Short mmCIF file of C-alpha atoms in Angstrom, two decimals:
data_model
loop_
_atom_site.label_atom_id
_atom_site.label_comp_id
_atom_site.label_asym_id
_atom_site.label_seq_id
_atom_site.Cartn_x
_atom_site.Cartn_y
_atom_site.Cartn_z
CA UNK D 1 -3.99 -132.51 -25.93
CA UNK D 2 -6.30 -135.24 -24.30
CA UNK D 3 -3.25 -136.05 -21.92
CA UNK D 4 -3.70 -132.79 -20.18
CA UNK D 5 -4.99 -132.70 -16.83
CA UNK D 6 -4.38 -129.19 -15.35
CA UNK D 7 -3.85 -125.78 -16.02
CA UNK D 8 -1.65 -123.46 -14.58
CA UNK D 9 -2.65 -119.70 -15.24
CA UNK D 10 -0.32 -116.55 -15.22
CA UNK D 11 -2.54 -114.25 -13.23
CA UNK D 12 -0.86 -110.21 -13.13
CA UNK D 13 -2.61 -109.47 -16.73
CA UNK D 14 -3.96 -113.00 -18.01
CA UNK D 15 -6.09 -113.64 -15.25
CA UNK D 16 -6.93 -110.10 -13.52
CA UNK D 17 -7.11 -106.37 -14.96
CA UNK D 18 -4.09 -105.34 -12.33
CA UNK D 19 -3.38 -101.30 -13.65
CA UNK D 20 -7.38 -100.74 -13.92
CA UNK D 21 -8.40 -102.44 -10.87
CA UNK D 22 -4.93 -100.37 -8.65
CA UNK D 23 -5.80 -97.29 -10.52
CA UNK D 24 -9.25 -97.29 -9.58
CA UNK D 25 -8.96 -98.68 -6.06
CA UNK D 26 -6.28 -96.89 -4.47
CA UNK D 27 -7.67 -93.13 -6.50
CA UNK D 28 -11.50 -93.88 -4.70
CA UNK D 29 -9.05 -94.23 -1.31
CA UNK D 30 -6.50 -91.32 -1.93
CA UNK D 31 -9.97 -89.50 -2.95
CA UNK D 32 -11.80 -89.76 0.21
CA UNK D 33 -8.92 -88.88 1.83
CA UNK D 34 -7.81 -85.83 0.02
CA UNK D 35 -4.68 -87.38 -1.10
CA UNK D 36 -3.17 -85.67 -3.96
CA UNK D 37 -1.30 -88.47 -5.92
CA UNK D 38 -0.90 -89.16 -9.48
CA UNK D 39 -2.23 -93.02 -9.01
CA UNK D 40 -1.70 -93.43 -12.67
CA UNK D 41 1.61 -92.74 -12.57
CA UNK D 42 2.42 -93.88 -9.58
CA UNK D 43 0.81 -97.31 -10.68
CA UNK D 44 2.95 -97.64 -13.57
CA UNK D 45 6.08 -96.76 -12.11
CA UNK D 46 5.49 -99.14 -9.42
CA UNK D 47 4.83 -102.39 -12.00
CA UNK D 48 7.78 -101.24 -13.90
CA UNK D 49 9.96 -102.04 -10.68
CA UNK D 50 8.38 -105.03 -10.39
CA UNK D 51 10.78 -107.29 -12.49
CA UNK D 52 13.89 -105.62 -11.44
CA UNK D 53 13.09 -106.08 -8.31
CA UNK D 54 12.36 -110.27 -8.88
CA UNK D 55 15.63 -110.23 -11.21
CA UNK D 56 17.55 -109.42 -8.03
CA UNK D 57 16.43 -111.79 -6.02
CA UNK D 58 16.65 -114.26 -8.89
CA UNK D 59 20.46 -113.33 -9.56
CA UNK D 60 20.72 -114.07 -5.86
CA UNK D 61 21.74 -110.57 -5.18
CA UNK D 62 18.46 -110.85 -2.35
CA UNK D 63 18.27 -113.35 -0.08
CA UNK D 64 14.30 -114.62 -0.55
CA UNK D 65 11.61 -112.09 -0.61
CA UNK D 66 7.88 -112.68 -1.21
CA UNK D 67 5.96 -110.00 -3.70
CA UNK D 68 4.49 -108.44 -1.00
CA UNK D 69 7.84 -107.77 0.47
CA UNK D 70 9.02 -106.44 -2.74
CA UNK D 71 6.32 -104.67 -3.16
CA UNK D 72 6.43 -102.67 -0.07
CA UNK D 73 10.06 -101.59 -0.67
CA UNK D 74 9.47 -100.16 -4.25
CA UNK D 75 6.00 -97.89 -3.16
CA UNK D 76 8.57 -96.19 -0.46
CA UNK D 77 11.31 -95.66 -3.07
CA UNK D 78 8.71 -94.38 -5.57
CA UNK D 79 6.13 -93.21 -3.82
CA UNK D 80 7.40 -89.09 -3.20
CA UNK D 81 7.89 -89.02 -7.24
CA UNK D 82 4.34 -89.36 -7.41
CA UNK D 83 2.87 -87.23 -4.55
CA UNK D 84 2.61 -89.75 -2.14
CA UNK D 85 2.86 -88.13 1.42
CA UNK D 86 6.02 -89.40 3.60
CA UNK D 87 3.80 -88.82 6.45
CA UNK D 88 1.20 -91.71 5.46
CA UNK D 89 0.80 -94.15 8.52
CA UNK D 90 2.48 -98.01 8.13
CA UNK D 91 -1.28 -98.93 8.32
CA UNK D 92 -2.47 -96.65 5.17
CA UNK D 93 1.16 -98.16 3.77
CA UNK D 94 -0.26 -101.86 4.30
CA UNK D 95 -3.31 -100.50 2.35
CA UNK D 96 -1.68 -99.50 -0.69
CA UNK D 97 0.38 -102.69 -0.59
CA UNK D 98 -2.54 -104.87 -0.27
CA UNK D 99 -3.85 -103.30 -3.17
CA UNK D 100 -2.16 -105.91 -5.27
CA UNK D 101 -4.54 -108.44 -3.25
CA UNK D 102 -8.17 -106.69 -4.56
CA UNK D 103 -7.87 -106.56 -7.88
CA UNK D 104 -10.74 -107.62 -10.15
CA UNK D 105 -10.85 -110.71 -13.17
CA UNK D 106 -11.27 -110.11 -16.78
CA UNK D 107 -14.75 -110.19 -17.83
CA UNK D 108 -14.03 -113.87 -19.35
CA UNK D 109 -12.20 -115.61 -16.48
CA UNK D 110 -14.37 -116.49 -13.93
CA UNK D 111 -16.71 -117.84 -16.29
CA UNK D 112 -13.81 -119.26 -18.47
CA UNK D 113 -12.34 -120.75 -15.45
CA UNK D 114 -15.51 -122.35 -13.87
CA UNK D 115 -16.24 -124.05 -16.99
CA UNK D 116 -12.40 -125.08 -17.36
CA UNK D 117 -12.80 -126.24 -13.37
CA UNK D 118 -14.96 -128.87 -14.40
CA UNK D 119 -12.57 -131.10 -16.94
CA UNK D 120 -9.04 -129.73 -15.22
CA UNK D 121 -6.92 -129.01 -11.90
CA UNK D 122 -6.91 -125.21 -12.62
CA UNK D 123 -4.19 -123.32 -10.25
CA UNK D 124 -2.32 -119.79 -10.58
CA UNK D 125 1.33 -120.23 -10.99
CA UNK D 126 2.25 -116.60 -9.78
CA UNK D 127 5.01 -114.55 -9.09
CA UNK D 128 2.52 -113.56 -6.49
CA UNK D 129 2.66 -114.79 -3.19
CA UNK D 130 0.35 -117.19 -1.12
CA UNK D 131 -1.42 -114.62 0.88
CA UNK D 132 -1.89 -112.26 -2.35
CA UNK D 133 -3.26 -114.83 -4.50
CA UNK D 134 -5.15 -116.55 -1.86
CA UNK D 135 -6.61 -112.75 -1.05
CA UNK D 136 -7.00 -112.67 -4.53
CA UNK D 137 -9.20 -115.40 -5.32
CA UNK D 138 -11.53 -114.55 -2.30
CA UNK D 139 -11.74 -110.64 -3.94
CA UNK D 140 -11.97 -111.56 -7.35
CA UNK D 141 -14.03 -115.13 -6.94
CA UNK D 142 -11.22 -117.35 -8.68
CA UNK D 143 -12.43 -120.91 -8.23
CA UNK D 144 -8.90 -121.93 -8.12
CA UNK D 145 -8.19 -126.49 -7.08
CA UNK D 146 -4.64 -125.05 -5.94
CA UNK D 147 -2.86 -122.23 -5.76
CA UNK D 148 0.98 -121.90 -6.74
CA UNK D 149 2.58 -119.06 -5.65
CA UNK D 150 5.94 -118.83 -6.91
CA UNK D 151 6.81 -118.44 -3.11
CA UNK D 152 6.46 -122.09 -2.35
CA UNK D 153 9.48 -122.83 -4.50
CA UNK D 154 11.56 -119.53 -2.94
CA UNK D 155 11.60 -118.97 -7.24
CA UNK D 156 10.56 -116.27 -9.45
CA UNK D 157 9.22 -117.24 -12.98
CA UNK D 158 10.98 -117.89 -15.39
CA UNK D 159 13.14 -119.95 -12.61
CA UNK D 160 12.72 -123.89 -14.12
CA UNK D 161 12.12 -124.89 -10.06
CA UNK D 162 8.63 -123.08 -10.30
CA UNK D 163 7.10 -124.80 -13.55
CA UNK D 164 8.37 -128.12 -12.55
CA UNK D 165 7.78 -127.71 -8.84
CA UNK D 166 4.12 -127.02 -9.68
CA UNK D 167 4.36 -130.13 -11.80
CA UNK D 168 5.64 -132.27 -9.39
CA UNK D 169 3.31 -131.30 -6.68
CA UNK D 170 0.30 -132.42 -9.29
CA UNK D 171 2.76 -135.86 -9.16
CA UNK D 172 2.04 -134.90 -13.05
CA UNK D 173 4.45 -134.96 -16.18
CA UNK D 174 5.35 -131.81 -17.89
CA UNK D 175 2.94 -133.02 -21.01
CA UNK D 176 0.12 -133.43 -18.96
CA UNK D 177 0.23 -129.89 -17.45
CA UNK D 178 -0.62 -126.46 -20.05
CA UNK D 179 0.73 -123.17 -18.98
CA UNK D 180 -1.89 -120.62 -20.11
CA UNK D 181 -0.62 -116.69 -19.93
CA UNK D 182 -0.97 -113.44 -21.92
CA UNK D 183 2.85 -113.16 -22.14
CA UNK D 184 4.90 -115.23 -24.66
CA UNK D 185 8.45 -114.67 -22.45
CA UNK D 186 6.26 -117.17 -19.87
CA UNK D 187 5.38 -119.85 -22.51
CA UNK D 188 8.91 -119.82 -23.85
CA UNK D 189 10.23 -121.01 -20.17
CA UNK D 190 7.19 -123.73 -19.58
CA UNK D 191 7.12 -125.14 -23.50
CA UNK D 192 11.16 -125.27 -22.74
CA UNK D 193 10.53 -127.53 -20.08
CA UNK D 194 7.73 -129.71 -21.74
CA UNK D 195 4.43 -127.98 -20.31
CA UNK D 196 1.79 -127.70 -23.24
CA UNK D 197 1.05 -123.69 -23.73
CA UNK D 198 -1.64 -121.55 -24.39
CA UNK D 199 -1.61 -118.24 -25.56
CA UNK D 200 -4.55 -115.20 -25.70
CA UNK D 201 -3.79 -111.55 -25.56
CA UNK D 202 -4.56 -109.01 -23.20
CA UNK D 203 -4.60 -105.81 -25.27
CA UNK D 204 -4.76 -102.89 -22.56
CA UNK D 205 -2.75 -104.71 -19.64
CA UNK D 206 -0.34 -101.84 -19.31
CA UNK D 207 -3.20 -99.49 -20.90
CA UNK D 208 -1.69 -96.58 -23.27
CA UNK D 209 2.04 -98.40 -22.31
CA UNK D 210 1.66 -101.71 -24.01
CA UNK D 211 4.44 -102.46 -26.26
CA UNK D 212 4.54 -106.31 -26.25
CA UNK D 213 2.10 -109.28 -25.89
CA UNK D 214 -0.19 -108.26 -28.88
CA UNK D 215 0.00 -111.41 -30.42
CA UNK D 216 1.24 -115.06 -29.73
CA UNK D 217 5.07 -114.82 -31.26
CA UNK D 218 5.59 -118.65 -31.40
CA UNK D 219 3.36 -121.98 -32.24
CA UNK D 220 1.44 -122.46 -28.72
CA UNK D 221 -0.42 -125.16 -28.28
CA UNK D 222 -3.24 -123.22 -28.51
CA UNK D 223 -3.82 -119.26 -29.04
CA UNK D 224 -7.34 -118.48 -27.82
CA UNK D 225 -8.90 -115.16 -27.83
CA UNK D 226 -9.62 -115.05 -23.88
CA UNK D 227 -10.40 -117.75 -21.09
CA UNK D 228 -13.52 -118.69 -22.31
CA UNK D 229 -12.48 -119.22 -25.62
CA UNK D 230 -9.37 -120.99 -24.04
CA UNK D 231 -12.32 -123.34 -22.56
CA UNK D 232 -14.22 -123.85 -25.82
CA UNK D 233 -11.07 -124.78 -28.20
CA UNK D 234 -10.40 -127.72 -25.12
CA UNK D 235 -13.71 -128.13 -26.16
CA UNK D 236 -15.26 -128.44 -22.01
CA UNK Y 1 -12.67 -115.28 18.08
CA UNK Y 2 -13.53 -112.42 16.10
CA UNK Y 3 -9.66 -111.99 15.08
CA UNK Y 4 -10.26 -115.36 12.89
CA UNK Y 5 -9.23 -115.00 9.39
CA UNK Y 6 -8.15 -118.56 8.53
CA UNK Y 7 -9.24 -122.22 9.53
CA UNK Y 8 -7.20 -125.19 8.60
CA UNK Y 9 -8.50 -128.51 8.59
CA UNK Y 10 -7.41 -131.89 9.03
CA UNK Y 11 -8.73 -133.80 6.58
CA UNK Y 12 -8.68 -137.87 6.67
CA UNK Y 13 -11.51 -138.07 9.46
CA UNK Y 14 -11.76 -134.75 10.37
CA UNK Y 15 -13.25 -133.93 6.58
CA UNK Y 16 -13.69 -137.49 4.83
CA UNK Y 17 -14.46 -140.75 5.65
CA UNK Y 18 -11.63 -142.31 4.66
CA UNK Y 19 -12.25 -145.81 5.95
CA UNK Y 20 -16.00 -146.55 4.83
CA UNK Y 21 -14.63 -145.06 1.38
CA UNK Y 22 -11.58 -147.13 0.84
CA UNK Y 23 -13.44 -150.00 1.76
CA UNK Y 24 -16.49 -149.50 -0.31
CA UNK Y 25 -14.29 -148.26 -3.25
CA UNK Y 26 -11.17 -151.27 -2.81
CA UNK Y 27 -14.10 -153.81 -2.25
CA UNK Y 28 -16.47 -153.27 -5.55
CA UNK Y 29 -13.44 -152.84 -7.75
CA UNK Y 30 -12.30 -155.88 -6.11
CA UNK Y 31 -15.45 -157.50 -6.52
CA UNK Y 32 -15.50 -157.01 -10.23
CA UNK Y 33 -11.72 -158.41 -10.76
CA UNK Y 34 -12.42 -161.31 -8.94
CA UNK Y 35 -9.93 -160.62 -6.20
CA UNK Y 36 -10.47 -162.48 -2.79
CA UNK Y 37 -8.90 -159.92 -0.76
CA UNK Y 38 -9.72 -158.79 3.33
CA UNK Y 39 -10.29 -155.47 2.52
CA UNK Y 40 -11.43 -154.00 6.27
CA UNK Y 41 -8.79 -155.72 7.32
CA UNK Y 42 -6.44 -154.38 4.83
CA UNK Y 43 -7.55 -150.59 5.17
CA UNK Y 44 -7.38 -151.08 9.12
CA UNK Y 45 -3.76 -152.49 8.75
CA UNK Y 46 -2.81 -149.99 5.85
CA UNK Y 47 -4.04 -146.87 8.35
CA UNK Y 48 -1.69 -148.78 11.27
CA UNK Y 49 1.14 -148.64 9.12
CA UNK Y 50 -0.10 -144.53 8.25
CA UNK Y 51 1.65 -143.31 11.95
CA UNK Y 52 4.79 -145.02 11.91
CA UNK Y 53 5.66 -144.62 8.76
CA UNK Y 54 5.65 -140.97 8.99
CA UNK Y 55 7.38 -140.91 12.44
CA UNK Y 56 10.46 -142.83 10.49
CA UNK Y 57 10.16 -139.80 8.55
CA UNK Y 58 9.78 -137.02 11.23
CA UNK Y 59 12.77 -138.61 13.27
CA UNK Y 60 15.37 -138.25 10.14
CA UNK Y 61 14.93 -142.31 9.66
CA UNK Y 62 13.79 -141.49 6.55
CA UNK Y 63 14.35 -138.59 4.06
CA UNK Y 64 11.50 -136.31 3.10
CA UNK Y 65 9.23 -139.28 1.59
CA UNK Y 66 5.35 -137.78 0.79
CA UNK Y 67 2.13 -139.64 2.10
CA UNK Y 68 1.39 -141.16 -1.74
CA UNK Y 69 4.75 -143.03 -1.50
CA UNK Y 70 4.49 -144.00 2.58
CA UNK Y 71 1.00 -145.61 1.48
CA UNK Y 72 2.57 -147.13 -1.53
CA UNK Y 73 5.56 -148.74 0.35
CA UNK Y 74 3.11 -149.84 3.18
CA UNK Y 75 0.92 -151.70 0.77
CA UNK Y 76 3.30 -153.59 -0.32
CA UNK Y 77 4.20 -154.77 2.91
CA UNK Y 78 0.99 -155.62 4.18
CA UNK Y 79 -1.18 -156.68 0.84
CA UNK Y 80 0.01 -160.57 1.05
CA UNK Y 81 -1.22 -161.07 4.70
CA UNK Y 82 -4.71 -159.76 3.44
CA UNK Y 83 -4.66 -161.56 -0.02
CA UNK Y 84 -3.53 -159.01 -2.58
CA UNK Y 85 -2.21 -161.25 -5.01
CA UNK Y 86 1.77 -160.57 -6.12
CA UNK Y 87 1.22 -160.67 -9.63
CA UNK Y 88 -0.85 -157.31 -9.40
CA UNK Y 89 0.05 -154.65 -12.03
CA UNK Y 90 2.09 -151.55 -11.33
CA UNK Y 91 -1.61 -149.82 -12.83
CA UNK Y 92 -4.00 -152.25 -10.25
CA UNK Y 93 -1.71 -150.83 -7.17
CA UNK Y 94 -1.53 -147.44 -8.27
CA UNK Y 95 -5.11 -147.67 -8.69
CA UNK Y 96 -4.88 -149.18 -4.99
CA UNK Y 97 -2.83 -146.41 -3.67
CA UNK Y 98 -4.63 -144.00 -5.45
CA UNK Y 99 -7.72 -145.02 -3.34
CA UNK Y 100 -6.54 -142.34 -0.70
CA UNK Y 101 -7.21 -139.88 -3.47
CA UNK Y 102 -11.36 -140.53 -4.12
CA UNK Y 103 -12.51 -140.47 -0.60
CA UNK Y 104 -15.69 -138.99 -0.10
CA UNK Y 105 -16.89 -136.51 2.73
CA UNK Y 106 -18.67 -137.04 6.19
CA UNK Y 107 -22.26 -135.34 5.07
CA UNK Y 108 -21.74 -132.35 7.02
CA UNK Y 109 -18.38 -131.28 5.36
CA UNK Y 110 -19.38 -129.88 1.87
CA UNK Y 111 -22.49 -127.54 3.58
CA UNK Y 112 -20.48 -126.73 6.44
CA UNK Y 113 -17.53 -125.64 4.64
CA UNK Y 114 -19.15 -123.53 1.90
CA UNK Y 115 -21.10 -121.76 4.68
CA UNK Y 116 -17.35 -120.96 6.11
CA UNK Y 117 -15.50 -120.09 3.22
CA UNK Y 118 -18.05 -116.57 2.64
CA UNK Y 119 -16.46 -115.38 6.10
CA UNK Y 120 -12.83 -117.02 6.20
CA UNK Y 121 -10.24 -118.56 4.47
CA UNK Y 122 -10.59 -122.59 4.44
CA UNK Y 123 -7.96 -124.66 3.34
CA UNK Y 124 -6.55 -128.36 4.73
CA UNK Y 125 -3.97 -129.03 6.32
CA UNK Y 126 -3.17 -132.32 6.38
CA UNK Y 127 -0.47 -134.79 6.02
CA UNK Y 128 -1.96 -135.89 2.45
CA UNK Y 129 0.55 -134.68 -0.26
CA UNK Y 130 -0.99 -132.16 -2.53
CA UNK Y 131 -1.73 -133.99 -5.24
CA UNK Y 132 -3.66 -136.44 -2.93
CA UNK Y 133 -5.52 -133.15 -1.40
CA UNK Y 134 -6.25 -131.80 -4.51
CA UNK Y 135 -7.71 -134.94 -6.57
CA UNK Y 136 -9.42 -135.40 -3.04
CA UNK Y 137 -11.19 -132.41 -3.39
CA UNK Y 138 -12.12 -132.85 -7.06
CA UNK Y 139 -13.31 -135.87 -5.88
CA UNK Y 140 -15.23 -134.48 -2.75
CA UNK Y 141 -16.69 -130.89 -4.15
CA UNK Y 142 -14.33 -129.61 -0.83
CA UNK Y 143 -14.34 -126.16 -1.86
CA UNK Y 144 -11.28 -124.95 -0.55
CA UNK Y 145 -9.36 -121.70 -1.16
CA UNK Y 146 -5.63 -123.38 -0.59
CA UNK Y 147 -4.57 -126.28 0.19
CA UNK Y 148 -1.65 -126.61 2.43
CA UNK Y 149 -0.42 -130.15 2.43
CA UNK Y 150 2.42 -130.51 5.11
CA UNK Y 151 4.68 -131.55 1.73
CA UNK Y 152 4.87 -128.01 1.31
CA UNK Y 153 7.20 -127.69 4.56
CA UNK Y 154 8.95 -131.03 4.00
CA UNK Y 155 7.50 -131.84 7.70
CA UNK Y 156 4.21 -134.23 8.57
CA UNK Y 157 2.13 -133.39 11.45
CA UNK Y 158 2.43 -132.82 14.11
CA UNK Y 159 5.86 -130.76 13.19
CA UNK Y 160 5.31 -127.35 14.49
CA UNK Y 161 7.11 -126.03 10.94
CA UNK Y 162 3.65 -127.17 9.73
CA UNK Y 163 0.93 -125.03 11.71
CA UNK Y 164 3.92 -122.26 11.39
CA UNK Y 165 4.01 -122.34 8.18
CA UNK Y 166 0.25 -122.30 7.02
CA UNK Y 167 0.15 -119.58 9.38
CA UNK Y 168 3.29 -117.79 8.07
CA UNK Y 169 2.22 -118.32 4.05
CA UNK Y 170 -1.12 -116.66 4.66
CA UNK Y 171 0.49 -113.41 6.26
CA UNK Y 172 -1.53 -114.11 9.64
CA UNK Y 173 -0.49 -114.12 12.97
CA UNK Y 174 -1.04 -117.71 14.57
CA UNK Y 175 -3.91 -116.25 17.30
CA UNK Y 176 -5.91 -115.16 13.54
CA UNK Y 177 -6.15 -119.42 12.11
CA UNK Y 178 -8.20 -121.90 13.20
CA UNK Y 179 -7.25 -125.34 13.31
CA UNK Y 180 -9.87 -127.80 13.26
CA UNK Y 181 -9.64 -131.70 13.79
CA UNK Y 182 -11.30 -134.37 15.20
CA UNK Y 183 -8.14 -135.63 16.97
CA UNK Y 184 -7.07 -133.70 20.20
CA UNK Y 185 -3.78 -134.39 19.41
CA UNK Y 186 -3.58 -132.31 16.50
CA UNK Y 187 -5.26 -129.34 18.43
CA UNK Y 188 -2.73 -129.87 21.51
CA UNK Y 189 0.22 -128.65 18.91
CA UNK Y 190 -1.83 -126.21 17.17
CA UNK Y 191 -2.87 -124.68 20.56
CA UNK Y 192 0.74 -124.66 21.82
CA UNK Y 193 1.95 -122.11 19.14
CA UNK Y 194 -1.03 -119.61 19.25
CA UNK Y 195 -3.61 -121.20 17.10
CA UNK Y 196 -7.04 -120.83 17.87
CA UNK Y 197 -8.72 -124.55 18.11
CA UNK Y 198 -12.08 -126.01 17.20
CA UNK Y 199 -13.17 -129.95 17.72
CA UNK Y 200 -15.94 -132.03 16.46
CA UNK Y 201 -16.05 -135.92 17.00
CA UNK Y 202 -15.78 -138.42 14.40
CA UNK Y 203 -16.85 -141.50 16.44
CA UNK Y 204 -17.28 -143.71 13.54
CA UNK Y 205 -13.91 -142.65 11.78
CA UNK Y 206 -12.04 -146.38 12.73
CA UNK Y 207 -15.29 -147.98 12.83
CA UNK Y 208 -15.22 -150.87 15.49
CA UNK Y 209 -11.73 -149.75 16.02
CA UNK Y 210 -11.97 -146.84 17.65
CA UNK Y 211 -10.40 -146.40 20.90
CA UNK Y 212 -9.88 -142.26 21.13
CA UNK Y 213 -11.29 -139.12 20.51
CA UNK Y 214 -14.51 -139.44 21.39
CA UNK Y 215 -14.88 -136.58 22.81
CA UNK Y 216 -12.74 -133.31 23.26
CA UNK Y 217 -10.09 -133.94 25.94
CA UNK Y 218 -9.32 -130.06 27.00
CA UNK Y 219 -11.12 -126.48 26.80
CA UNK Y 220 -11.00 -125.80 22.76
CA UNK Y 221 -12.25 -122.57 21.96
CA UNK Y 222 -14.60 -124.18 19.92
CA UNK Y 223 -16.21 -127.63 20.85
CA UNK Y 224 -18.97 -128.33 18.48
CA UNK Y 225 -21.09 -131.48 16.83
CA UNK Y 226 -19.26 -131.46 13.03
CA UNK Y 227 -18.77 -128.62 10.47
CA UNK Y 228 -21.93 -127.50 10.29
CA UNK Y 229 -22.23 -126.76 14.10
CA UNK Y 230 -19.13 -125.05 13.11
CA UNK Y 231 -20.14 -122.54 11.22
CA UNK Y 232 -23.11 -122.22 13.49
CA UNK Y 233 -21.34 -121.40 16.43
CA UNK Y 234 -19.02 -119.24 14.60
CA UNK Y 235 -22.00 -117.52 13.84
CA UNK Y 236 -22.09 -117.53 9.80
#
């Protein structure tokens, strides 16, 4: 573990409270504006067309698309189900998109990542792209060294090309770089390729829909109860 | 100007004083091996080499070959005519190379830029790879929100896939990003595809060397004294 030299952070869930923040964001907006959507619903509709929507491109069935991109196509496929007006300007549109842009840290991880800041290169790796995260970390005060959208390596996680691109662009080995995310399907593809892993839960990601990620389901490196206790067990 | 989102910056003598520091740095770690080595006039030569080596690359001469490995190659060109022994260790020229890495910033850099990056996205972008950029900062306290190191595009400066694709990565139009440099060249590409353009002169960047870029050689938007008067006449 004293070989290790930077971090790379999941962020949708480990790093930032994605459902709450959307939930809360876009119903204050549809609110002021009279909008009568079910932003709940809506929300979780729209993450759960999130990785089909990334498989596609990764099966190649897509040519390239950023998050963003992806984003935007699902809200207008799911967006009537849920009340969401088909008159709504491109600019109002761009709004809800860019929701994915303000949402708002854990309690633990700005402090947890300020202290980790100090001893490692801390970066997303994200399935999120450059502008989002970058948006992201302004919003949410991230004190990110780097950040790694997925985008740079025209990859979605679990891809191999986006753990060891991020790697290779630290001119690091695998060993020297931990993977740190609330879901174990993301450790299993970084500890495959030789990244040290750590592990903590986050409960009430998907709120009253969580079915998976309760618990570390394998041997990480290290299985910490948050960020901050992520930063005290590497003992900075 | 009030469009501006985003300012890039070029970094080695824009941002950091890359020649007093490699010299300062080179010389007391030669000091304390015992070396007998011209180290101004190794840095000098070393930065000579910096242009043409990255031209072999930009004209196909080369393939895609990043700046740590273009420094690396050009030491070992040029180290016997200044004294660098031959029986160095792969670790002493590493440590050599590596130099590019722990520059340290003009004085006005670190204020200046945290004064910027509360209204606007900062980030480099500069022919340094990124794991050069982002030790640099470490090094520095550069407090930067992304750092786009032309590596990222497989292109060095001043390629215009570069400025493009900073520009394109952050979701911004080109007239919405700032570049800033203390080379007019630089700004004279940035300017052709839409950027918006700020100077500041680094007289003292090649030391007794210096033969350009004194002074701003067209109408920049902005034309100011360093970073600081950046952010001062950018009004934050």
């Amino acid at each position: 573990m004293h070989d290790i030299k930077a971090i790379l952070f999941d962020t949708f869930g480990t790093v930032v409270d994605w459902r709450g923040s959307l939930i809360g964001d876009l119903g204050a907006w549809g609110a002021a504006r009279g909008l009568v959507v079910d932003w709940s619903g809506l929300v979780d509709a729209w993450r759960g067309a999130y990785i089909p929507s990334m498989q596609r491109v990764r099966r190649g069935e897509l040519p390239w698309t950023n998050l963003d991109e992806l984003q935007s196509r699902s809200l207008a496929e799911l967006g009537p189900r849920f009340g969401l007006p088909a008159s709504l300007s491109a600019e109002d549109r761009d709004y809800i998109v860019r929701g994915w842009h303000r949402v708002n840290p854990w309690p633990d991880a700005v402090p947890g990542l300020a202290r980790l800041k100090r001893h490692f290169i801390i970066a997303p790796l994200s399935n999120g792209n450059v502008a989002l995260l970058v948006n992201m970390a302004k919003h949410a005060g991230l004190p990110w060294d780097m950040v790694f959208a997925t985008e740079l390596f025209r990859h979605y996680k679990p891809d191999p090309e986006t753990y060891l691109g991020a790697v290779s662009l630290l001119g690091l080995a695998p060993h020297e770089v931990m993977m740190a995310a609330a879901h174990n399907f993301d450790l299993q593809a970084a500890r495959a390729l030789g990244l040290r892993t750590a592990f903590f839960p986050r409960p009430t990601e998907y709120g009253p829909h969580q079915t998976i990620d309760f618990a570390a389901d394998s041997d990480w490196d290290v299985v910490a109860e948050d960020i901050e206790d992520l930063a005290t067990q590497l003992a900075v």
